[in-house]
Coordinates of C-alpha atoms in Angstrom, one line a residue:
Chain A
M23 CA 28.0 -14.3 -33.6
R24 CA 30.0 -11.2 -34.1
N25 CA 33.0 -13.1 -34.0
Y26 CA 31.7 -15.6 -36.6
I27 CA 30.7 -13.4 -39.0
I28 CA 34.2 -11.6 -37.6
R29 CA 35.9 -15.1 -39.3
R30 CA 34.1 -15.3 -42.0
L31 CA 35.2 -12.2 -43.4
L32 CA 38.7 -13.3 -42.9
L33 CA 38.1 -16.7 -44.6
L34 CA 36.4 -14.2 -47.0
I35 CA 39.4 -12.1 -47.9
L36 CA 41.4 -15.7 -48.0
V37 CA 39.2 -17.4 -50.4
L38 CA 39.1 -13.9 -52.9
W39 CA 42.6 -13.9 -53.2
G40 CA 42.8 -17.4 -54.1
V41 CA 40.5 -16.8 -56.4
T42 CA 42.8 -13.7 -58.0
L43 CA 45.4 -16.4 -58.3
V44 CA 43.5 -19.0 -59.6
T45 CA 42.2 -17.1 -62.5
F46 CA 45.5 -15.5 -63.0
I47 CA 46.9 -18.5 -63.6
L48 CA 44.3 -20.0 -65.8
M49 CA 44.4 -17.2 -68.0
H50 CA 48.7 -17.0 -68.4
V51 CA 48.6 -21.2 -68.7
V52 CA 46.6 -20.1 -72.2
P53 CA 49.0 -21.9 -75.0
G54 CA 47.9 -18.7 -77.6
D55 CA 49.4 -15.2 -77.4
P56 CA 46.8 -12.9 -77.1
A57 CA 48.4 -10.2 -79.1
K58 CA 48.7 -13.0 -82.1
V59 CA 44.4 -13.5 -81.6
L60 CA 43.9 -10.3 -81.7
L61 CA 46.0 -9.0 -84.7
G62 CA 44.4 -12.1 -86.5
K63 CA 45.7 -12.1 -90.0
L64 CA 48.3 -9.0 -89.4
S65 CA 49.8 -12.1 -86.9
G66 CA 52.6 -12.6 -88.9
N67 CA 54.0 -9.2 -88.3
E68 CA 56.4 -9.3 -85.6
V69 CA 57.0 -5.5 -85.3
L70 CA 53.4 -5.6 -84.4
V71 CA 52.8 -8.0 -82.5
T72 CA 55.7 -6.8 -80.1
K73 CA 54.2 -3.5 -80.2
L74 CA 50.8 -4.7 -79.5
R75 CA 52.4 -7.1 -76.6
H76 CA 53.9 -3.8 -75.2
Q77 CA 50.8 -2.2 -75.6
L78 CA 49.0 -4.8 -73.3
G79 CA 51.9 -5.2 -71.0
L80 CA 52.0 -8.5 -72.2
D81 CA 56.0 -8.5 -71.7
K82 CA 56.2 -7.4 -68.1
P83 CA 57.3 -10.5 -66.0
L84 CA 54.1 -12.6 -64.9
I85 CA 55.1 -11.3 -61.4
V86 CA 54.0 -7.9 -62.5
Q87 CA 51.6 -8.3 -64.3
Y88 CA 49.4 -10.3 -61.1
F89 CA 50.2 -7.4 -59.0
E90 CA 49.3 -4.9 -61.3
F91 CA 45.7 -7.5 -61.8
V92 CA 45.2 -7.2 -58.1
K93 CA 45.9 -3.4 -57.7
G94 CA 43.2 -3.4 -60.6
I95 CA 40.6 -5.1 -58.6
L96 CA 40.9 -3.1 -55.6
R97 CA 40.4 0.1 -57.5
G98 CA 37.3 -1.8 -59.4
N99 CA 39.3 -1.8 -62.6
L100 CA 39.3 -5.3 -64.1
G101 CA 41.0 -4.1 -67.4
N102 CA 39.5 -3.2 -70.5
S103 CA 37.9 -5.9 -73.3
Y104 CA 40.0 -5.9 -76.3
K105 CA 36.6 -6.8 -78.6
F106 CA 34.6 -3.3 -77.1
K107 CA 37.7 -1.4 -76.6
A108 CA 35.9 -0.5 -72.8
S109 CA 36.4 -1.3 -69.2
V110 CA 35.3 -4.3 -68.1
M111 CA 33.7 -3.6 -65.2
S112 CA 31.4 -0.8 -67.4
L113 CA 30.8 -3.5 -69.5
I114 CA 29.1 -6.0 -66.5
L115 CA 27.7 -2.5 -64.9
E116 CA 25.9 -2.1 -68.3
R117 CA 24.5 -5.8 -68.4
M118 CA 23.9 -6.3 -64.3
P119 CA 20.5 -4.7 -64.8
A120 CA 19.1 -6.9 -66.9
T121 CA 20.6 -10.4 -65.6
I122 CA 19.7 -8.8 -62.0
K123 CA 16.1 -8.7 -63.5
L124 CA 16.2 -12.3 -64.7
T125 CA 17.1 -13.9 -61.3
F126 CA 15.1 -12.4 -59.6
G127 CA 12.3 -12.8 -61.5
A128 CA 13.1 -16.5 -61.4
L129 CA 14.2 -16.9 -57.5
I130 CA 10.2 -15.2 -57.0
I131 CA 8.7 -18.1 -59.3
G132 CA 11.4 -20.7 -58.2
L133 CA 10.4 -20.0 -54.6
L134 CA 6.6 -19.8 -55.1
V135 CA 6.3 -22.6 -57.2
G136 CA 9.0 -25.1 -55.5
L137 CA 7.7 -24.2 -51.8
S138 CA 3.9 -24.3 -52.4
S139 CA 4.6 -28.0 -54.0
G140 CA 6.8 -29.1 -52.0
I141 CA 4.7 -28.7 -48.6
I142 CA 1.6 -30.0 -50.6
S143 CA 3.7 -32.8 -51.1
A144 CA 4.8 -32.9 -47.8
V145 CA 1.9 -32.6 -45.8
R146 CA -0.5 -34.6 -48.1
R147 CA 2.5 -37.6 -48.8
Y148 CA 1.7 -40.3 -50.5
S149 CA -1.1 -38.5 -52.6
V150 CA -1.7 -38.2 -56.1
W151 CA -0.6 -34.3 -55.4
D152 CA 3.0 -35.6 -53.8
T153 CA 3.5 -37.5 -56.6
F154 CA 2.6 -35.6 -59.4
S155 CA 4.9 -33.0 -57.6
M156 CA 7.6 -34.7 -57.3
L157 CA 7.5 -36.2 -60.4
F158 CA 7.3 -32.5 -61.7
A159 CA 11.0 -32.2 -59.5
F160 CA 12.6 -34.8 -60.9
I161 CA 11.6 -33.6 -64.5
G162 CA 13.0 -30.3 -63.3
V163 CA 16.2 -31.2 -61.9
S164 CA 16.5 -33.2 -65.0
M165 CA 15.7 -30.9 -67.8
P166 CA 18.7 -28.8 -69.6
V167 CA 17.7 -25.0 -68.8
F168 CA 18.8 -24.2 -72.7
W169 CA 16.2 -26.9 -74.0
L170 CA 12.6 -26.1 -71.3
A171 CA 13.7 -22.4 -72.9
M172 CA 13.6 -23.1 -76.3
L173 CA 10.7 -25.5 -75.9
L174 CA 8.8 -22.2 -74.1
Q175 CA 10.1 -20.2 -77.2
L176 CA 8.7 -22.6 -79.5
L177 CA 5.2 -22.7 -77.9
F178 CA 4.6 -19.3 -76.8
A179 CA 6.7 -17.0 -79.2
V180 CA 6.9 -19.0 -82.3
K181 CA 3.7 -21.0 -82.1
L182 CA 1.3 -18.9 -80.5
G183 CA 2.6 -15.6 -80.7
W184 CA 1.9 -13.7 -77.4
F185 CA 5.6 -12.6 -76.6
H186 CA 8.9 -11.8 -79.0
V187 CA 10.9 -14.8 -79.8
S188 CA 14.2 -13.7 -78.6
G189 CA 15.8 -9.7 -78.1
F190 CA 15.2 -7.2 -74.8
E191 CA 12.8 -4.4 -75.3
G192 CA 11.2 -4.5 -72.3
L193 CA 9.9 -6.4 -68.9
R194 CA 7.9 -8.2 -71.6
D195 CA 10.0 -9.7 -72.6
L196 CA 11.4 -11.1 -69.7
I197 CA 8.6 -13.2 -68.5
L198 CA 9.6 -16.3 -70.3
P199 CA 13.1 -16.6 -69.4
S200 CA 12.1 -15.8 -66.0
V201 CA 9.5 -18.7 -66.0
T202 CA 12.0 -21.1 -67.4
L203 CA 14.6 -20.6 -65.2
G204 CA 12.4 -20.5 -61.8
L205 CA 10.4 -23.6 -63.0
I206 CA 13.8 -24.9 -63.4
Y207 CA 15.2 -23.7 -59.7
S208 CA 12.0 -24.8 -58.5
A209 CA 12.3 -28.0 -58.7
S210 CA 15.5 -28.4 -56.3
I211 CA 13.5 -26.3 -53.8
A212 CA 10.3 -28.8 -54.1
R213 CA 12.4 -31.9 -53.0
M214 CA 14.7 -30.4 -50.3
T215 CA 11.2 -28.7 -49.1
R216 CA 9.5 -32.0 -49.1
S217 CA 12.4 -34.1 -47.4
S218 CA 12.8 -31.0 -44.9
I219 CA 9.7 -30.7 -44.1
L220 CA 9.2 -34.6 -43.3
E221 CA 12.1 -34.7 -41.4
V222 CA 11.1 -31.6 -38.8
I223 CA 7.2 -33.1 -38.4
R224 CA 9.0 -36.1 -36.8
M225 CA 10.5 -33.8 -34.0
D226 CA 9.2 -34.1 -30.6
Y227 CA 8.9 -30.6 -30.2
V228 CA 6.0 -31.0 -33.1
R229 CA 4.1 -33.2 -30.5
T230 CA 5.0 -31.3 -28.2
A231 CA 3.1 -28.5 -29.8
R232 CA 0.5 -30.5 -30.6
A233 CA -0.3 -32.0 -27.2
K234 CA -0.5 -28.5 -25.4
G235 CA -3.8 -28.0 -27.6
A236 CA -2.5 -25.8 -30.7
S237 CA -3.9 -25.4 -34.1
E238 CA -2.5 -27.3 -37.3
R239 CA -2.2 -24.0 -38.8
I240 CA 0.2 -22.6 -35.8
V241 CA 2.2 -25.7 -35.7
F242 CA 2.9 -25.7 -39.4
S243 CA 3.9 -22.1 -39.4
R244 CA 5.2 -21.5 -35.9
H245 CA 6.9 -25.0 -35.0
V246 CA 7.3 -26.7 -38.7
F247 CA 7.9 -24.3 -41.1
R248 CA 10.2 -21.9 -39.5
N249 CA 12.7 -25.2 -38.3
A250 CA 12.3 -26.5 -42.0
L251 CA 13.1 -23.5 -43.7
I252 CA 17.0 -23.9 -42.6
P253 CA 17.9 -26.5 -44.9
I254 CA 16.3 -25.0 -47.8
V255 CA 18.0 -21.4 -46.8
T256 CA 21.1 -23.2 -46.9
M257 CA 20.2 -25.2 -50.7
I258 CA 19.0 -21.5 -51.9
G259 CA 22.7 -20.4 -51.4
M260 CA 24.6 -23.3 -52.4
Q261 CA 22.1 -23.0 -55.6
F262 CA 23.0 -19.3 -56.0
G263 CA 25.8 -20.5 -58.4
G264 CA 23.0 -22.7 -60.6
L265 CA 21.3 -20.0 -60.9
L266 CA 23.8 -17.5 -62.4
T267 CA 24.9 -20.1 -65.0
G268 CA 21.2 -20.9 -65.8
A269 CA 20.7 -16.7 -66.2
A270 CA 23.5 -17.3 -68.6
L271 CA 22.5 -20.1 -70.2
T272 CA 18.6 -18.7 -70.7
E273 CA 20.2 -15.2 -71.6
T274 CA 21.9 -17.1 -74.6
V275 CA 18.8 -18.1 -76.1
F276 CA 16.2 -15.5 -75.5
Q277 CA 19.1 -13.0 -76.6
I278 CA 19.0 -10.8 -73.7
P279 CA 21.8 -8.5 -73.1
G280 CA 22.9 -9.8 -69.9
V281 CA 26.3 -10.4 -68.1
G282 CA 26.4 -14.2 -69.0
K283 CA 25.3 -13.6 -72.8
L284 CA 28.3 -11.5 -72.3
L285 CA 31.4 -13.7 -70.6
I286 CA 30.0 -16.7 -73.0
N287 CA 30.4 -14.1 -76.0
S288 CA 33.4 -13.1 -74.7
T289 CA 35.1 -17.1 -74.7
L290 CA 33.7 -17.5 -78.3
D291 CA 35.5 -13.8 -79.1
L292 CA 39.0 -15.0 -76.8
D293 CA 38.3 -11.8 -75.4
Y294 CA 41.0 -12.7 -72.3
P295 CA 40.2 -9.4 -70.4
M296 CA 36.9 -9.4 -70.6
I297 CA 37.0 -13.4 -69.5
Q298 CA 39.5 -12.9 -66.8
G299 CA 37.5 -9.7 -65.2
G300 CA 34.2 -11.3 -65.7
V301 CA 35.2 -14.8 -64.5
M302 CA 36.9 -12.6 -61.2
F303 CA 33.2 -10.4 -60.9
V304 CA 30.5 -13.7 -61.1
A305 CA 33.2 -15.3 -58.1
I306 CA 33.1 -12.0 -55.7
V307 CA 29.6 -11.9 -56.4
F308 CA 28.8 -15.4 -55.6
V309 CA 31.4 -15.7 -52.6
L310 CA 29.0 -12.5 -51.4
V311 CA 25.9 -14.1 -51.3
N312 CA 26.8 -17.2 -49.8
L313 CA 28.3 -15.1 -46.9
F314 CA 24.4 -13.5 -46.5
V315 CA 22.5 -16.8 -46.7
D316 CA 25.4 -18.1 -44.0
V317 CA 24.6 -15.3 -42.0
L318 CA 21.0 -15.3 -42.7
Y319 CA 21.4 -19.2 -41.3
A320 CA 22.9 -18.0 -38.0
Y321 CA 19.6 -15.7 -37.7
L322 CA 17.0 -18.4 -38.6
D323 CA 18.3 -21.3 -36.2
P324 CA 19.2 -19.6 -33.0
T325 CA 20.5 -22.8 -31.5
I326 CA 23.9 -22.9 -33.4
R327 CA 26.9 -21.4 -31.6
Y328 CA 29.4 -20.5 -34.1
D329 CA 32.2 -19.8 -31.3
Chain B
M3 CA 48.1 -59.2 -43.9
I4 CA 50.8 -58.9 -42.0
S5 CA 53.9 -60.1 -42.6
P6 CA 55.6 -62.1 -40.1
K7 CA 59.1 -60.9 -40.1
Q8 CA 57.6 -57.1 -39.3
N9 CA 55.7 -58.4 -36.9
K10 CA 58.7 -60.0 -35.1
S11 CA 61.1 -57.2 -35.2
E12 CA 58.4 -55.3 -34.0
T13 CA 57.0 -57.0 -30.8
G14 CA 60.6 -57.8 -30.0
G15 CA 60.6 -60.4 -26.5
A16 CA 56.7 -60.8 -26.1
P17 CA 55.5 -64.1 -26.3
L18 CA 54.9 -65.2 -30.2
A19 CA 52.3 -67.3 -29.7
A20 CA 50.7 -64.4 -28.6
V21 CA 50.6 -62.6 -31.9
Q22 CA 49.8 -65.4 -33.5
G23 CA 46.9 -65.4 -32.1
K24 CA 45.9 -61.9 -32.5
D25 CA 47.6 -62.2 -36.3
E26 CA 44.8 -65.2 -36.7
E27 CA 41.8 -62.4 -35.5
L28 CA 42.6 -59.9 -37.7
L29 CA 42.4 -62.5 -40.8
A30 CA 39.6 -63.5 -39.8
A31 CA 38.0 -60.2 -39.2
E32 CA 39.4 -59.3 -42.7
I33 CA 37.4 -62.6 -44.1
E34 CA 34.2 -61.4 -42.2
A35 CA 34.6 -58.5 -44.1
E36 CA 34.7 -59.4 -47.5
A37 CA 32.0 -61.7 -46.5
Q38 CA 30.0 -58.6 -45.1
Q39 CA 30.9 -56.7 -48.2
T40 CA 29.8 -59.7 -50.6
S41 CA 26.7 -59.2 -48.6
M42 CA 26.2 -55.6 -48.6
I43 CA 26.3 -55.7 -52.2
T44 CA 23.6 -58.5 -52.7
D45 CA 21.7 -56.9 -49.5
I46 CA 21.7 -53.2 -52.2
W47 CA 20.5 -54.8 -55.2
H48 CA 17.7 -56.7 -53.2
R49 CA 16.9 -52.9 -52.3
L50 CA 17.7 -51.8 -55.6
K51 CA 15.3 -53.7 -57.4
R52 CA 11.9 -52.8 -55.4
H53 CA 12.8 -49.3 -56.5
R54 CA 10.4 -48.9 -59.5
L55 CA 11.9 -45.8 -60.8
A56 CA 15.7 -46.8 -60.4
M57 CA 14.7 -50.2 -62.4
A58 CA 13.6 -48.1 -65.3
G59 CA 16.6 -45.4 -65.2
L60 CA 19.1 -48.4 -65.2
A61 CA 16.8 -49.8 -68.5
I62 CA 17.5 -46.4 -69.8
I63 CA 21.2 -46.5 -69.2
V64 CA 21.8 -50.5 -70.3
V65 CA 20.2 -49.1 -73.5
L66 CA 21.6 -46.1 -73.7
I67 CA 25.0 -48.3 -73.4
L68 CA 24.5 -50.4 -76.2
T69 CA 22.9 -47.3 -78.3
A70 CA 26.6 -45.9 -77.8
I71 CA 28.5 -49.9 -78.2
F72 CA 26.3 -50.6 -81.8
A73 CA 26.2 -46.8 -83.1
S74 CA 27.4 -48.2 -86.4
V75 CA 25.2 -51.1 -86.8
I76 CA 22.1 -49.1 -85.4
A77 CA 22.5 -45.4 -87.3
P78 CA 20.9 -45.7 -90.8
Y79 CA 22.6 -42.9 -92.5
S80 CA 26.2 -41.7 -91.4
Y81 CA 26.8 -38.4 -88.7
R82 CA 28.9 -36.6 -91.4
D83 CA 28.4 -37.5 -94.7
Q84 CA 26.6 -33.6 -96.3
N85 CA 23.6 -33.7 -98.8
L86 CA 22.0 -29.9 -99.3
D87 CA 19.5 -31.5 -101.3
Q88 CA 18.3 -33.3 -97.8
A89 CA 19.2 -30.2 -95.8
L90 CA 16.2 -29.0 -92.9
L91 CA 13.6 -32.4 -93.8
S92 CA 11.0 -32.5 -91.4
P93 CA 10.7 -36.3 -89.5
S94 CA 9.7 -38.9 -92.0
R95 CA 9.9 -42.2 -92.4
D96 CA 12.9 -42.1 -94.4
H97 CA 14.8 -39.3 -91.3
L98 CA 12.7 -40.0 -88.0
F99 CA 14.1 -37.4 -86.5
G100 CA 14.3 -35.1 -90.0
T101 CA 17.5 -33.5 -91.4
D102 CA 19.7 -30.6 -90.1
Q103 CA 21.0 -27.5 -92.5
F104 CA 23.7 -29.7 -94.0
G105 CA 21.2 -32.7 -94.8
R106 CA 22.4 -34.9 -92.3
D107 CA 20.2 -37.6 -91.0
L108 CA 19.5 -36.3 -87.1
F109 CA 18.3 -39.6 -85.9
S110 CA 22.1 -40.9 -86.8
R111 CA 23.6 -38.2 -85.2
I112 CA 21.2 -38.6 -81.7
I113 CA 23.1 -42.4 -82.1
Y114 CA 26.1 -41.5 -82.6
G115 CA 25.6 -38.2 -80.0
S116 CA 25.3 -41.7 -76.9
R117 CA 28.9 -41.9 -77.2
I118 CA 29.8 -38.5 -76.5
S119 CA 27.1 -38.8 -73.3
I120 CA 28.4 -42.3 -71.9
A121 CA 32.2 -41.0 -71.9
V122 CA 31.2 -37.8 -69.6
A123 CA 28.7 -40.1 -67.9
F124 CA 31.9 -42.1 -66.6
L125 CA 35.5 -41.0 -67.5
P126 CA 35.2 -37.1 -65.8
V127 CA 33.0 -38.1 -62.9
I128 CA 36.1 -41.3 -62.0
V129 CA 38.6 -38.4 -62.2
S130 CA 36.9 -35.7 -60.2
V131 CA 35.3 -38.9 -57.8
G132 CA 39.2 -40.1 -57.1
I133 CA 40.6 -36.5 -56.9
G134 CA 38.0 -36.1 -54.1
V135 CA 38.2 -38.8 -52.6
L136 CA 42.0 -39.2 -52.6
L137 CA 42.4 -35.2 -51.2
G138 CA 39.5 -35.6 -48.4
A139 CA 41.3 -39.1 -47.1
I140 CA 44.4 -37.2 -46.4
S141 CA 42.6 -34.2 -45.5
G142 CA 40.8 -36.4 -42.9
Y143 CA 43.3 -38.8 -41.9
Y144 CA 46.7 -36.3 -41.1
G145 CA 44.6 -33.0 -40.6
G146 CA 47.0 -30.3 -39.3
W147 CA 48.1 -27.7 -41.6
I148 CA 47.6 -30.6 -44.5
D149 CA 44.0 -30.5 -44.2
L150 CA 43.9 -26.6 -43.7
L151 CA 46.0 -26.0 -47.0
I152 CA 43.3 -28.6 -48.8
M153 CA 39.8 -27.3 -46.9
R154 CA 41.2 -23.9 -48.4
L155 CA 41.6 -24.8 -51.6
A156 CA 38.5 -26.4 -51.7
D157 CA 36.6 -22.9 -50.2
I158 CA 38.8 -21.6 -53.0
M159 CA 37.0 -23.9 -56.1
F160 CA 33.4 -23.3 -54.0
A161 CA 33.7 -19.8 -55.1
F162 CA 33.1 -20.8 -59.1
P163 CA 30.1 -21.5 -60.3
S164 CA 31.2 -24.9 -61.9
L165 CA 30.3 -24.1 -65.4
L166 CA 31.7 -20.8 -65.0
F167 CA 35.0 -22.8 -64.5
A168 CA 35.0 -25.5 -66.7
I169 CA 34.4 -22.5 -69.8
A170 CA 37.9 -20.9 -67.7
I171 CA 39.8 -24.2 -68.0
I172 CA 39.0 -24.3 -71.6
F173 CA 39.6 -21.0 -72.4
A174 CA 42.6 -21.7 -70.9
I175 CA 43.7 -25.0 -72.6
G176 CA 41.6 -24.5 -75.3
R177 CA 38.5 -26.2 -77.4
G178 CA 38.8 -29.9 -77.7
I179 CA 37.3 -33.3 -76.2
L180 CA 40.2 -33.8 -74.2
S181 CA 40.0 -30.2 -72.6
L182 CA 36.1 -31.1 -71.8
F183 CA 37.0 -33.7 -69.9
I184 CA 39.6 -32.2 -68.2
A185 CA 37.4 -29.7 -67.1
L186 CA 34.6 -31.3 -66.5
A187 CA 37.2 -33.6 -64.3
L188 CA 38.5 -30.7 -62.3
V189 CA 35.1 -28.4 -61.9
D190 CA 33.6 -30.8 -58.7
W191 CA 35.8 -32.6 -56.6
A192 CA 36.0 -30.3 -53.7
G193 CA 32.6 -31.3 -52.5
D194 CA 33.5 -34.4 -52.4
A195 CA 36.8 -34.2 -51.0
R196 CA 34.3 -32.2 -47.8
L197 CA 32.5 -35.2 -47.6
I198 CA 35.2 -37.8 -47.5
R199 CA 37.2 -35.5 -45.2
G200 CA 34.0 -35.8 -42.6
Q201 CA 33.4 -39.1 -42.9
V202 CA 37.1 -39.8 -42.2
L203 CA 37.1 -37.6 -39.4
S204 CA 34.6 -40.0 -38.0
I205 CA 36.5 -43.1 -39.2
R206 CA 40.0 -42.3 -37.8
S207 CA 39.1 -42.1 -34.4
K208 CA 37.2 -46.1 -34.6
E209 CA 38.8 -48.4 -32.4
Y210 CA 39.7 -50.9 -35.5
V211 CA 41.6 -47.5 -36.6
E212 CA 43.7 -47.5 -33.4
A213 CA 44.4 -51.7 -34.0
A214 CA 45.7 -50.9 -37.1
R215 CA 48.4 -48.5 -36.1
A216 CA 49.1 -50.6 -33.1
I217 CA 50.5 -53.2 -35.1
G218 CA 52.3 -50.7 -37.0
M219 CA 50.5 -50.6 -39.8
S220 CA 51.5 -47.6 -42.1
D221 CA 49.3 -45.3 -43.1
R222 CA 48.7 -45.9 -46.8
R223 CA 47.6 -49.2 -46.4
I224 CA 45.4 -48.2 -42.8
I225 CA 43.9 -45.4 -45.5
L226 CA 43.3 -47.9 -48.5
R227 CA 42.4 -51.1 -46.3
H228 CA 40.3 -49.7 -43.3
V229 CA 39.4 -46.3 -44.1
L230 CA 38.2 -45.9 -47.3
P231 CA 36.2 -49.4 -47.8
N232 CA 34.2 -48.0 -44.8
C233 CA 33.7 -44.8 -46.9
L234 CA 32.4 -46.5 -50.1
A235 CA 28.5 -46.0 -49.6
P236 CA 28.9 -42.8 -49.6
I237 CA 31.8 -42.3 -52.3
I238 CA 29.3 -44.8 -54.6
V239 CA 26.1 -42.5 -53.9
T240 CA 27.8 -38.6 -54.6
A241 CA 29.9 -40.9 -57.5
S242 CA 26.2 -41.6 -58.7
M243 CA 24.8 -38.7 -57.8
S244 CA 27.6 -36.3 -59.7
I245 CA 26.7 -37.7 -63.1
P246 CA 23.5 -36.2 -64.1
G247 CA 25.4 -32.5 -63.0
V248 CA 28.4 -33.9 -65.2
I249 CA 26.1 -34.7 -68.5
L250 CA 24.2 -30.9 -68.2
T251 CA 27.5 -29.0 -68.1
E252 CA 29.0 -31.1 -71.1
A253 CA 25.4 -30.4 -72.6
S254 CA 25.6 -27.0 -71.7
L255 CA 29.5 -26.5 -72.7
S256 CA 28.8 -27.9 -76.0
F257 CA 25.4 -26.0 -76.5
I258 CA 27.5 -22.6 -75.8
G259 CA 30.1 -24.4 -78.3
L260 CA 32.5 -24.9 -76.2
G261 CA 32.6 -28.3 -75.9
V262 CA 32.4 -31.4 -78.3
Q263 CA 33.6 -30.1 -81.8
P264 CA 31.5 -30.1 -85.3
P265 CA 31.7 -32.7 -86.9
T266 CA 31.6 -35.1 -84.2
P267 CA 27.8 -35.3 -82.7
S268 CA 27.0 -34.1 -79.5
W269 CA 23.1 -33.4 -78.2
G270 CA 24.9 -30.1 -76.9
A271 CA 25.9 -28.9 -79.9
I272 CA 23.3 -30.5 -81.9
L273 CA 20.8 -28.0 -80.1
N274 CA 22.8 -25.4 -80.3
D275 CA 22.5 -25.7 -84.3
G276 CA 18.3 -26.8 -83.3
Q277 CA 18.3 -23.2 -81.8
R278 CA 19.5 -21.0 -85.5
F279 CA 16.2 -23.0 -87.1
I280 CA 13.4 -22.8 -84.3
G281 CA 11.7 -21.3 -86.2
N282 CA 11.5 -23.7 -89.5
A283 CA 13.1 -26.8 -88.5
P284 CA 11.5 -27.2 -84.8
W285 CA 12.8 -30.9 -84.8
M286 CA 16.1 -30.2 -84.6
A287 CA 15.6 -28.5 -81.1
F288 CA 12.9 -30.7 -79.6
F289 CA 15.1 -34.4 -80.5
P290 CA 18.7 -33.8 -78.9
G291 CA 17.2 -31.8 -76.0
A292 CA 15.1 -34.7 -75.3
A293 CA 18.3 -37.0 -75.3
I294 CA 19.7 -35.2 -73.2
F295 CA 16.8 -35.0 -70.8
L296 CA 15.5 -38.7 -70.5
T297 CA 19.0 -39.6 -69.8
V298 CA 19.7 -37.3 -67.1
L299 CA 16.3 -38.3 -66.0
A300 CA 17.6 -41.9 -66.0
Y301 CA 20.6 -40.8 -63.7
N302 CA 18.6 -38.7 -61.6
F303 CA 16.4 -41.9 -61.1
L304 CA 18.9 -44.5 -60.6
G305 CA 21.0 -42.6 -58.3
D306 CA 17.9 -41.7 -56.3
G307 CA 17.2 -45.5 -56.1
L308 CA 20.4 -45.8 -54.5
R309 CA 20.7 -43.8 -52.5
D310 CA 17.9 -45.1 -50.9
A311 CA 18.9 -48.8 -51.3
M312 CA 22.2 -47.8 -49.7
D313 CA 20.9 -45.4 -46.9
P314 CA 21.3 -48.2 -44.0
F315 CA 25.2 -47.7 -44.6
L316 CA 25.4 -44.4 -45.0
K317 CA 25.4 -44.0 -41.4
N318 CA 28.1 -45.0 -39.7

């Protein structure tokens, strides 16, 4: 187990280095000159362009720029946003709380709805409940999150007036976005839960548990559910990227000042350092979450040997 | 097929009759394999036909393809002509889905939008699955440092949520329909590569691969003739399963303004307009979203049915 974690951490370093390289290459094959973009109408003025290129460090050789980029990351410095004239890191950290609250809310709703409908589906297989909940899951995985966001917004904010149409003043304004993202998220959890439980229920150890006279509740909670949880946890980790991008789109519809909305707006503003730093930041978070899920997985499934 | 010349030179003094016998055996095996392939397809089709949801999905997709082909015949109005007197009209007999802020008929725009949706469902998916299959097959077949390299590259790709990576690519190479397709094609190959690598790993140690190697077949021929055809079922399933995701990514990109550029109608881009007018023209948000939803639902139904129908072929 310890060796496994050490190996994963080594791989993590390699992956993070790759991420810096890929991000840097992507941002520097840009056909446009960021300095010209920044100057806008003044971009015809060569003196100004040269001066700005020098100020931004764009006139240095690429390899030097790359080393400075990596050196900055190691110090937690992701550069300065062109648009906000502030450090990318502080801009992201400023918007983190809203995004964390939204994803956390969505995660809870997704797990509650997804696990319960998946369990009902599996236990009452081929019942009306099963059909209903699997149809719901199909609808959930097929629905664009921003469309569901708009439909809920239309019904509960525009027509019924229960919530603000958009904007973010208090936790109340997070209810509708969290429900939106949570419902979408719950669909894949429900499908996975159902198929995972149906798989486990057929196992010999479940029959053994029943044969020795354990009550249905014990059989389910101790034998079926615990084992069924393993692939579900893996999937939750794999879906985390989807949750993050879903959060970005939800933030855009509901005008929540989160990290996702910041990044999406920066692409439209051509704010290079913001995109570069933001992509790096999200990738690092994503990799760390996946590491955490893998370790959790190792604890959940003691039969897996990692070395 | 093996050329006799190659055979002679490699077997040297071995009795020719035995070699020819082996040759015929192989030929027979190949003919049988082809016969099996056709029976596999009919077999899958028979099972797929019984899957009601998959058939419903297929029907919707066929209608969609026809809509895309005959868009100019079906659409009552142009998708780009603006008529500001007719702006933001609610759905009526003249304008089934209402009009947008420029007075353009939404029904016509959604009909034309199906073209993007169909193109996105096939072109980027084919390229992406192609990259994944190629890299996965090389990785699994050769192993060693090249395997290590490709799989670490896949690990790096996995560190980026796909929409984020697509955004970064489009940001880097500029907006437009070609950038959109490139971004969509480059985003998803890592998962396919891993899957195919696993398949190839189990196939390459099979006896028929060893036999092919023993008679001196080139690696390229072995991969194309023996390894990949035996991975066909998982390749088809993974391709069909990745279509819904690609359509949703395209819709998301167009929705945030990085996809198809106006005035070309894409459902995601129409939704983006719809968002701004949600208070006074909710139909602008409802219809394009419903089109995306129905399309993705149809591909999910079909993909699910296809996976079930191919189940016996998925386990090697």
